[in-house]
Amino acid sequence: VRRFEQASATRTHCSPPSNAVIHAADHALFVNEQQGDRLRLRLWSLVSRFQNGMAKAGLSTHGGDFPVQTWEPSPDINPVEVHEALLQRGLMTVLHPARHGFQAQISFLITALHRVQDIDHATEALRLVTQRGASPEFPWEKHYEKSIQL
């Protein structure tokens, strides 16, 4: 460690963390201590609900228990159009290249702040958008004004 400290240019090229970063880290540790287990359980249950909703809709995701759930469309579906259709319905997803590089994928980022109805709306929206000949209108659209980021 002593040799690394003497030879390293880290102290020359890096600034110490700002007060804002230190306070944010302190707050994150406090929240984790107070309610971390409850928040992690809530997040896991939302991810599980999303996976189950996708399976019921005949759609598959990968991502395991991780809150980033990726849907890889079949070759006959244009993921860019699906991404745009979801965006028009207030669902913000992440469009990115597939690992194999042939087609894009759509990822849903789930947080403990999402509500059960947000998850249900996301799975239903994707089902309707990807269903051939589906109505462009969603039955819940006029009652659901908040934009959800998934």
CSV table of C-alpha atoms in Angstrom, one decimal:
chain,number,residue,atom,x,y,z
A,1,VAL,CA,0.0,0.0,0.0
A,2,ARG,CA,2.8,2.4,0.9
A,3,ARG,CA,4.6,1.7,-2.4
A,4,PHE,CA,1.3,2.3,-4.3
A,5,GLU,CA,0.6,5.6,-2.5
A,6,GLN,CA,4.1,6.8,-3.3
A,7,ALA,CA,4.0,5.8,-7.0
A,8,SER,CA,0.4,6.5,-7.7
A,9,ALA,CA,-0.7,9.7,-9.5
A,10,THR,CA,-4.2,9.3,-8.0
A,11,ARG,CA,-3.7,12.1,-5.5
A,12,THR,CA,-2.5,14.4,-8.4
A,13,HIS,CA,-5.3,13.6,-10.8
A,14,CYS,CA,-8.3,13.1,-8.6
A,15,SER,CA,-10.3,15.5,-6.4
A,16,PRO,CA,-11.7,14.4,-3.0
A,17,PRO,CA,-15.4,13.7,-2.9
A,18,SER,CA,-17.6,16.7,-2.6
A,19,ASN,CA,-19.7,17.4,0.4
A,20,ALA,CA,-22.8,16.7,-1.6
A,21,VAL,CA,-21.5,13.2,-2.5
A,22,ILE,CA,-20.5,12.5,1.1
A,23,HIS,CA,-23.9,13.6,2.4
A,24,ALA,CA,-25.7,11.5,-0.3
A,25,ALA,CA,-23.6,8.4,0.7
A,26,ASP,CA,-24.4,9.1,4.4
A,27,HIS,CA,-28.1,9.3,3.6
A,28,ALA,CA,-28.0,6.2,1.5
A,29,LEU,CA,-26.4,4.2,4.4
A,30,PHE,CA,-29.0,5.6,6.8
A,31,VAL,CA,-31.9,4.6,4.5
A,32,ASN,CA,-30.3,1.2,4.0
A,33,GLU,CA,-30.0,0.7,7.7
A,34,GLN,CA,-33.6,1.8,8.4
A,35,GLN,CA,-35.5,0.2,5.5
A,36,GLY,CA,-33.1,-1.5,3.1
A,37,ASP,CA,-34.5,-5.0,3.6
A,38,ARG,CA,-38.0,-3.8,3.0
A,39,LEU,CA,-37.1,-1.9,-0.1
A,40,ARG,CA,-35.1,-4.8,-1.5
A,41,LEU,CA,-38.1,-7.2,-0.9
A,42,ARG,CA,-40.4,-4.7,-2.5
A,43,LEU,CA,-38.2,-4.4,-5.6
A,44,TRP,CA,-37.8,-8.2,-5.9
A,45,SER,CA,-41.6,-8.6,-5.7
A,46,LEU,CA,-42.1,-6.0,-8.5
A,47,VAL,CA,-39.5,-7.7,-10.7
A,48,SER,CA,-41.2,-11.0,-10.1
A,49,ARG,CA,-44.6,-9.5,-10.9
A,50,PHE,CA,-43.2,-8.0,-14.1
A,51,GLN,CA,-41.8,-11.4,-15.1
A,52,ASN,CA,-45.0,-13.2,-14.4
A,53,GLY,CA,-47.0,-10.6,-16.3
A,54,MET,CA,-44.8,-10.9,-19.3
A,55,ALA,CA,-45.0,-14.7,-19.2
A,56,LYS,CA,-48.9,-14.5,-19.0
A,57,ALA,CA,-48.7,-12.2,-22.1
A,58,GLY,CA,-46.6,-14.8,-23.9
A,59,LEU,CA,-43.5,-12.5,-23.8
A,60,SER,CA,-40.2,-13.4,-22.3
A,61,THR,CA,-37.6,-11.4,-20.5
A,62,HIS,CA,-34.1,-12.1,-19.3
A,63,GLY,CA,-32.5,-10.4,-16.3
A,64,GLY,CA,-33.1,-12.9,-13.5
A,65,ASP,CA,-33.9,-11.1,-10.2
A,66,PHE,CA,-32.0,-8.0,-11.4
A,67,PRO,CA,-34.3,-4.9,-11.8
A,68,VAL,CA,-33.2,-4.4,-15.4
A,69,GLN,CA,-35.5,-6.7,-17.4
A,70,THR,CA,-34.8,-7.1,-21.1
A,71,TRP,CA,-37.3,-8.1,-23.7
A,72,GLU,CA,-35.9,-9.4,-26.9
A,73,PRO,CA,-38.5,-9.3,-29.7
A,74,SER,CA,-39.1,-11.9,-32.3
A,75,PRO,CA,-37.5,-11.2,-35.7
A,76,ASP,CA,-40.9,-10.2,-37.2
A,77,ILE,CA,-41.3,-7.3,-34.6
A,78,ASN,CA,-39.6,-3.9,-35.1
A,79,PRO,CA,-38.3,-3.0,-31.6
A,80,VAL,CA,-37.9,0.7,-32.6
A,81,GLU,CA,-41.6,0.9,-33.4
A,82,VAL,CA,-42.5,-0.9,-30.2
A,83,HIS,CA,-40.2,1.5,-28.2
A,84,GLU,CA,-41.9,4.5,-29.9
A,85,ALA,CA,-45.4,3.1,-29.3
A,86,LEU,CA,-44.6,2.6,-25.6
A,87,LEU,CA,-43.2,6.1,-25.3
A,88,GLN,CA,-46.4,7.5,-26.8
A,89,ARG,CA,-48.2,5.7,-24.0
A,90,GLY,CA,-46.0,7.2,-21.3
A,91,LEU,CA,-43.7,4.3,-20.8
A,92,MET,CA,-40.0,5.2,-20.9
A,93,THR,CA,-37.9,2.2,-21.8
A,94,VAL,CA,-34.3,1.7,-22.9
A,95,LEU,CA,-33.8,0.8,-26.6
A,96,HIS,CA,-30.3,-0.7,-27.1
A,97,PRO,CA,-28.5,-3.1,-29.4
A,98,ALA,CA,-28.9,-6.8,-28.7
A,99,ARG,CA,-25.9,-8.7,-27.5
A,100,HIS,CA,-25.6,-10.6,-30.7
A,101,GLY,CA,-25.9,-7.4,-32.6
A,102,PHE,CA,-28.6,-8.3,-35.1
A,103,GLN,CA,-31.7,-6.6,-33.6
A,104,ALA,CA,-32.4,-4.1,-30.9
A,105,GLN,CA,-33.8,-5.0,-27.5
A,106,ILE,CA,-36.0,-3.1,-25.1
A,107,SER,CA,-35.1,-3.0,-21.4
A,108,PHE,CA,-37.4,-2.0,-18.5
A,109,LEU,CA,-35.8,-0.4,-15.4
A,110,ILE,CA,-37.8,-1.3,-12.4
A,111,THR,CA,-37.3,0.6,-9.0
A,112,ALA,CA,-38.8,0.2,-5.6
A,113,LEU,CA,-40.7,3.5,-6.3
A,114,HIS,CA,-42.8,1.8,-8.9
A,115,ARG,CA,-46.3,0.8,-8.0
A,116,VAL,CA,-48.0,-2.5,-8.7
A,117,GLN,CA,-50.3,-0.8,-11.2
A,118,ASP,CA,-47.2,0.6,-13.0
A,119,ILE,CA,-45.9,-2.9,-13.5
A,120,ASP,CA,-49.3,-4.1,-14.7
A,121,HIS,CA,-49.6,-1.2,-17.1
A,122,ALA,CA,-46.2,-1.9,-18.6
A,123,THR,CA,-46.8,-5.6,-19.2
A,124,GLU,CA,-50.3,-4.9,-20.7
A,125,ALA,CA,-48.9,-2.1,-22.9
A,126,LEU,CA,-46.2,-4.3,-24.3
A,127,ARG,CA,-48.7,-7.1,-24.9
A,128,LEU,CA,-51.1,-4.8,-26.7
A,129,VAL,CA,-48.3,-3.1,-28.8
A,130,THR,CA,-46.8,-6.3,-29.9
A,131,GLN,CA,-50.1,-8.0,-30.6
A,132,ARG,CA,-50.9,-8.0,-34.3
A,133,GLY,CA,-53.9,-5.9,-35.1
A,134,ALA,CA,-54.2,-4.6,-31.6
A,135,SER,CA,-56.3,-1.4,-31.1
A,136,PRO,CA,-54.0,1.6,-30.8
A,137,GLU,CA,-56.0,2.9,-27.8
A,138,PHE,CA,-55.4,1.5,-24.4
A,139,PRO,CA,-58.5,1.2,-22.1
A,140,TRP,CA,-56.6,2.7,-19.2
A,141,GLU,CA,-54.9,5.5,-21.1
A,142,LYS,CA,-57.5,8.2,-20.4
A,143,HIS,CA,-57.5,7.3,-16.7
A,144,TYR,CA,-53.8,7.1,-16.3
A,145,GLU,CA,-52.0,10.4,-16.7
A,146,LYS,CA,-48.7,9.9,-15.0
A,147,SER,CA,-45.8,8.9,-17.2
A,148,ILE,CA,-44.1,5.8,-15.9
A,149,GLN,CA,-40.4,5.1,-16.4
A,150,LEU,CA,-39.8,1.4,-16.7
